[in-house]
Short mmCIF file of C-alpha atoms and ligand atoms in Angstrom, two decimals:
data_model
loop_
_atom_site.label_atom_id
_atom_site.label_comp_id
_atom_site.label_asym_id
_atom_site.label_seq_id
_atom_site.Cartn_x
_atom_site.Cartn_y
_atom_site.Cartn_z
CA MET N 1 18.00 -8.00 -6.93
CA SER N 2 14.83 -7.66 -8.93
CA ARG N 3 11.70 -6.54 -7.18
CA THR N 4 8.50 -7.88 -8.75
CA PRO N 5 6.20 -4.90 -9.48
CA PHE N 6 3.27 -4.77 -7.04
CA LEU N 7 0.19 -2.99 -8.38
CA ALA N 8 -2.46 -2.62 -5.72
CA GLY N 9 -5.88 -1.04 -5.54
CA ASN N 10 -7.13 0.53 -2.32
CA TRP N 11 -10.90 0.44 -2.53
CA LYS N 12 -11.42 2.43 0.68
CA MET N 13 -15.13 2.38 1.68
CA TYR N 14 -16.40 1.35 -1.74
CA LYS N 15 -17.95 -1.89 -2.99
CA THR N 16 -20.04 -4.66 -1.45
CA GLY N 17 -19.07 -8.31 -1.75
CA ALA N 18 -21.28 -8.70 -4.84
CA GLU N 19 -19.71 -5.62 -6.44
CA ALA N 20 -16.24 -6.98 -5.69
CA VAL N 21 -17.13 -10.27 -7.38
CA ALA N 22 -18.46 -8.43 -10.46
CA PHE N 23 -15.23 -6.37 -10.65
CA ILE N 24 -13.01 -9.46 -10.42
CA GLU N 25 -15.09 -11.34 -12.99
CA ALA N 26 -14.67 -8.40 -15.37
CA ALA N 27 -10.93 -8.05 -14.73
CA LYS N 28 -10.17 -11.78 -14.96
CA PRO N 29 -10.20 -12.19 -18.77
CA LEU N 30 -8.35 -8.90 -19.23
CA LEU N 31 -5.54 -10.07 -16.93
CA ALA N 32 -5.30 -13.62 -18.29
CA GLY N 33 -1.75 -14.51 -19.28
CA THR N 34 -0.23 -11.40 -17.64
CA SER N 35 2.96 -12.30 -15.81
CA GLY N 36 5.93 -10.62 -14.18
CA ARG N 37 3.89 -8.56 -11.72
CA GLN N 38 1.66 -8.91 -8.68
CA ALA N 39 -1.87 -7.50 -8.81
CA ALA N 40 -3.64 -6.86 -5.50
CA LEU N 41 -6.84 -5.32 -4.15
CA GLY N 42 -7.32 -3.91 -0.64
CA VAL N 43 -11.06 -4.29 -0.13
CA PRO N 44 -13.55 -3.51 2.68
CA PHE N 45 -13.62 -6.19 5.41
CA THR N 46 -17.11 -7.25 4.38
CA ALA N 47 -15.96 -8.03 0.82
CA ILE N 48 -12.79 -10.01 1.67
CA GLY N 49 -14.42 -13.45 1.67
CA GLU N 50 -16.33 -13.13 -1.58
CA ALA N 51 -13.46 -11.29 -3.28
CA ALA N 52 -10.93 -13.94 -2.22
CA THR N 53 -13.15 -16.72 -3.56
CA ALA N 54 -13.71 -14.88 -6.86
CA ALA N 55 -9.97 -14.16 -7.17
CA GLN N 56 -8.91 -17.80 -6.86
CA GLY N 57 -6.85 -18.76 -9.90
CA THR N 58 -6.56 -15.15 -11.13
CA GLY N 59 -3.32 -14.33 -9.33
CA ILE N 60 -4.97 -11.26 -7.74
CA LEU N 61 -4.17 -10.99 -4.03
CA ILE N 62 -6.96 -9.82 -1.75
CA GLY N 63 -6.14 -7.76 1.32
CA ALA N 64 -7.60 -5.69 4.15
CA GLN N 65 -7.20 -1.95 4.71
CA ASN N 66 -6.59 -2.06 8.46
CA VAL N 67 -6.33 -4.51 11.35
CA HIS N 68 -6.10 -4.37 15.13
CA TRP N 69 -2.82 -5.48 16.73
CA GLU N 70 -4.39 -7.79 19.30
CA LYS N 71 -5.46 -11.33 18.38
CA GLU N 72 -8.86 -10.92 20.03
CA GLY N 73 -10.50 -9.01 22.82
CA ALA N 74 -12.96 -6.31 23.80
CA PHE N 75 -12.28 -3.98 20.87
CA THR N 76 -15.70 -3.15 19.44
CA GLY N 77 -15.67 -2.66 15.69
CA GLU N 78 -12.14 -4.01 15.19
CA ILE N 79 -10.81 -6.97 13.19
CA SER N 80 -7.68 -9.00 14.00
CA VAL N 81 -5.04 -10.24 11.56
CA GLY N 82 -6.23 -13.81 12.15
CA MET N 83 -9.80 -12.85 11.26
CA ALA N 84 -8.77 -11.00 8.10
CA LYS N 85 -6.57 -13.93 7.10
CA ALA N 86 -9.28 -16.50 7.78
CA ALA N 87 -11.62 -14.47 5.56
CA GLY N 88 -9.08 -14.61 2.71
CA ALA N 89 -6.77 -11.61 3.14
CA SER N 90 -3.11 -12.16 2.35
CA PHE N 91 -1.97 -8.57 2.89
CA VAL N 92 -3.03 -5.49 4.83
CA ILE N 93 -2.65 -1.78 4.16
CA LEU N 94 -1.37 -0.09 7.35
CA GLY N 95 -1.09 3.57 8.32
CA HIS N 96 -2.90 4.98 5.30
CA SER N 97 -3.08 8.77 5.67
CA GLU N 98 -6.88 8.60 5.96
CA ARG N 99 -6.47 6.27 8.93
CA ARG N 100 -3.86 8.59 10.43
CA GLN N 101 -6.00 11.69 9.77
CA TYR N 102 -9.52 10.51 10.69
CA PHE N 103 -9.11 7.48 12.95
CA GLY N 104 -6.11 8.36 15.08
CA ASP N 105 -3.59 5.86 13.73
CA THR N 106 -0.15 6.87 14.97
CA ASP N 107 3.31 5.60 14.09
CA GLU N 108 3.21 3.63 17.36
CA TRP N 109 -0.06 1.92 16.39
CA VAL N 110 1.26 1.22 12.90
CA ALA N 111 4.32 -0.46 14.42
CA LYS N 112 2.08 -2.65 16.60
CA LYS N 113 -0.17 -3.55 13.65
CA LEU N 114 2.91 -4.29 11.56
CA ALA N 115 4.21 -6.67 14.24
CA ALA N 116 0.80 -8.39 14.35
CA ALA N 117 0.73 -8.75 10.55
CA VAL N 118 4.21 -10.31 10.54
CA ASP N 119 3.31 -12.64 13.41
CA GLY N 120 0.09 -13.62 11.61
CA GLY N 121 1.79 -14.26 8.28
CA ILE N 122 0.19 -11.61 6.10
CA VAL N 123 2.06 -9.03 4.03
CA PRO N 124 2.13 -5.55 5.61
CA VAL N 125 1.91 -2.58 3.22
CA VAL N 126 3.00 0.36 5.37
CA CYS N 127 2.01 3.83 4.11
CA LEU N 128 4.06 6.96 4.71
CA GLY N 129 3.61 10.48 3.38
CA GLU N 130 3.98 14.17 4.09
CA SER N 131 1.26 16.84 3.99
CA LEU N 132 1.34 19.81 1.63
CA ALA N 133 2.24 22.16 4.51
CA GLN N 134 5.13 19.88 5.50
CA ARG N 135 6.42 19.75 1.91
CA GLU N 136 6.10 23.51 1.46
CA SER N 137 7.97 24.20 4.67
CA GLY N 138 10.84 21.97 3.52
CA ASP N 139 10.18 19.26 6.11
CA THR N 140 9.46 16.33 3.76
CA PHE N 141 12.54 14.28 4.64
CA LYS N 142 12.40 15.11 8.35
CA VAL N 143 8.73 14.00 8.49
CA LEU N 144 9.28 10.84 6.45
CA GLY N 145 12.40 9.94 8.43
CA ALA N 146 10.41 10.14 11.67
CA GLN N 147 7.46 8.23 10.16
CA ILE N 148 9.57 5.35 8.89
CA ARG N 149 11.50 5.05 12.17
CA GLY N 150 8.27 5.16 14.19
CA SER N 151 6.21 2.91 11.94
CA LEU N 152 8.93 0.23 11.65
CA ALA N 153 9.96 0.46 15.32
CA GLY N 154 10.86 -2.96 16.67
CA LEU N 155 11.02 -4.62 13.27
CA THR N 156 14.13 -6.73 12.67
CA ALA N 157 15.74 -7.59 9.34
CA GLU N 158 14.62 -11.23 9.69
CA ARG N 159 11.00 -10.14 10.15
CA ALA N 160 11.10 -7.62 7.29
CA ALA N 161 11.16 -10.19 4.47
CA ALA N 162 7.57 -9.57 3.38
CA LEU N 163 7.48 -5.84 4.12
CA ILE N 164 6.18 -3.45 1.46
CA LEU N 165 6.31 0.33 1.86
CA ALA N 166 4.05 2.83 0.10
CA TYR N 167 5.04 6.48 -0.30
CA GLU N 168 1.81 8.42 -0.53
CA PRO N 169 2.20 12.19 -0.36
CA VAL N 170 -1.00 13.33 1.33
CA TRP N 171 -1.34 16.25 -1.09
CA ALA N 172 -1.52 13.83 -4.02
CA ILE N 173 -4.19 11.45 -2.66
CA GLY N 174 -7.54 11.86 -4.37
CA THR N 175 -6.58 15.34 -5.57
CA GLY N 176 -5.62 14.55 -9.16
CA LYS N 177 -2.19 16.03 -8.31
CA THR N 178 0.51 13.39 -8.87
CA ALA N 179 4.03 13.85 -7.60
CA THR N 180 6.32 14.16 -10.60
CA LYS N 181 8.35 11.05 -11.25
CA GLU N 182 11.43 12.98 -10.13
CA GLN N 183 9.77 14.05 -6.85
CA ALA N 184 8.63 10.48 -6.19
CA GLN N 185 12.00 8.94 -7.09
CA GLU N 186 13.81 11.37 -4.78
CA VAL N 187 11.66 10.26 -1.84
CA HIS N 188 11.80 6.56 -2.73
CA ALA N 189 15.60 6.71 -2.85
CA PHE N 190 15.57 8.44 0.54
CA LEU N 191 13.27 5.76 2.01
CA ARG N 192 15.45 2.99 0.62
CA GLY N 193 18.44 4.61 2.30
CA GLU N 194 16.52 4.76 5.59
CA LEU N 195 15.61 1.06 5.20
CA GLY N 196 19.33 0.35 4.87
CA THR N 197 20.11 2.24 8.04
CA LEU N 198 17.27 0.60 9.99
CA LEU N 199 17.31 -2.95 8.64
CA GLY N 200 20.46 -3.41 6.58
CA ASP N 201 21.44 -3.66 2.92
CA ARG N 202 19.38 -6.72 2.11
CA ALA N 203 16.10 -5.19 3.28
CA ALA N 204 17.00 -1.99 1.46
CA SER N 205 17.54 -3.77 -1.84
CA GLU N 206 14.66 -6.27 -1.55
CA THR N 207 11.82 -4.20 -0.06
CA ARG N 208 9.34 -2.93 -2.60
CA ILE N 209 8.40 0.73 -2.30
CA LEU N 210 5.10 1.64 -3.97
CA TYR N 211 4.06 5.12 -5.02
CA GLY N 212 0.50 6.27 -4.33
CA GLY N 213 -1.27 9.50 -5.11
CA SER N 214 -3.49 9.99 -8.17
CA VAL N 215 -1.88 7.14 -10.12
CA LYS N 216 -3.76 6.57 -13.37
CA PRO N 217 -3.33 4.52 -16.54
CA ASP N 218 -1.69 7.50 -18.24
CA ASN N 219 0.97 8.26 -15.61
CA VAL N 220 1.81 4.84 -14.16
CA LYS N 221 4.34 3.85 -16.83
CA ALA N 222 6.50 6.93 -16.33
CA LEU N 223 6.46 6.48 -12.54
CA MET N 224 7.33 2.78 -12.88
CA GLY N 225 10.32 3.71 -15.04
CA GLU N 226 12.09 5.20 -12.00
CA PRO N 227 14.66 2.92 -10.40
CA ASP N 228 13.28 2.98 -6.86
CA ILE N 229 9.54 2.86 -7.69
CA ASP N 230 8.43 -0.76 -7.48
CA GLY N 231 4.69 -0.50 -7.79
CA ALA N 232 1.64 1.60 -7.11
CA LEU N 233 -1.11 1.92 -4.52
CA VAL N 234 -4.13 3.24 -6.34
CA GLY N 235 -7.41 4.63 -5.02
CA GLY N 236 -9.85 6.17 -7.50
CA ALA N 237 -8.40 4.61 -10.65
CA ALA N 238 -8.66 1.11 -9.14
CA LEU N 239 -12.44 1.23 -8.81
CA LYS N 240 -13.10 0.35 -12.46
CA PRO N 241 -11.83 -2.98 -13.82
CA ASP N 242 -10.52 -1.60 -17.12
CA SER N 243 -8.50 1.20 -15.55
CA PHE N 244 -7.16 -1.13 -12.81
CA VAL N 245 -6.13 -3.65 -15.46
CA GLN N 246 -4.41 -0.94 -17.52
CA ILE N 247 -2.42 0.02 -14.42
CA VAL N 248 -1.48 -3.61 -13.72
CA LYS N 249 -0.40 -3.95 -17.38
CA PHE N 250 1.47 -0.63 -17.28
CA ASP N 251 4.26 -1.76 -19.61
CA LEU N 252 2.31 -4.10 -21.89
C1 PEP Y 301 -4.94 5.94 -1.94
O1 PEP Y 301 -6.04 5.97 -1.43
O2 PEP Y 301 -4.07 5.22 -1.45
C2 PEP Y 301 -4.70 6.74 -3.14
C3 PEP Y 301 -3.48 6.86 -3.57
O3 PEP Y 301 -5.81 7.33 -3.73
P1 PEP Y 301 -5.85 8.02 -5.20
O4 PEP Y 301 -5.19 7.08 -6.16
O5 PEP Y 301 -7.32 8.18 -5.49
O6 PEP Y 301 -5.12 9.33 -5.12
#
């Protein structure tokens, strides 16, 4: 089964709505006629509406970087799936290591947010990754095994159709240190095996697993050449239209 490459930017806390529009306007002609892949941008909540309008007809999906699991309620500062979707988001990044590290996101919360995203009809991009200390102490697979079981808890094969995973080793995010393609492939193959155990063969073969961690125009092609790497989640190198476009067009 072929898995359409998914090349996504994670803008973190960068760019206003106007800046998002300027980025998309600049990227649009550079991406014209590009097929066989899905380009996507996870933007700040405040930029979703303008970005989604600017992206119409470009094929670029616009998404959020977090959501709350409830539909509405007394949750000051939070945004529901329905709100993100109404603003123009068609996917959401869940469980990014910065959310886990600074804002208390746990596997249990990620599982609840994942369920809300599936219920609300937006694509969940669930991030997993080990720290440097965990890798150096030989715990990478133990940690990732627990994260995937916890973060996908309660998900059934029928509800996993839109699921995307992102392997983002924490030590490679924003550090300029990329996992080698062999290191990344080893983990992606492991995660695909875990998907098989949790959700069955079909989910294992159809779920796209993105790599994230200092992906750049000059290393994306080699990473994408690995059999179990189906895309990239990109921070710093997705903030400039030309470098984002080069990543989207990794093989062209
Ligand atoms: C990220 O934020 O998901 C990320 C991978 O960042 P960077 O590409 O800057 O390492």
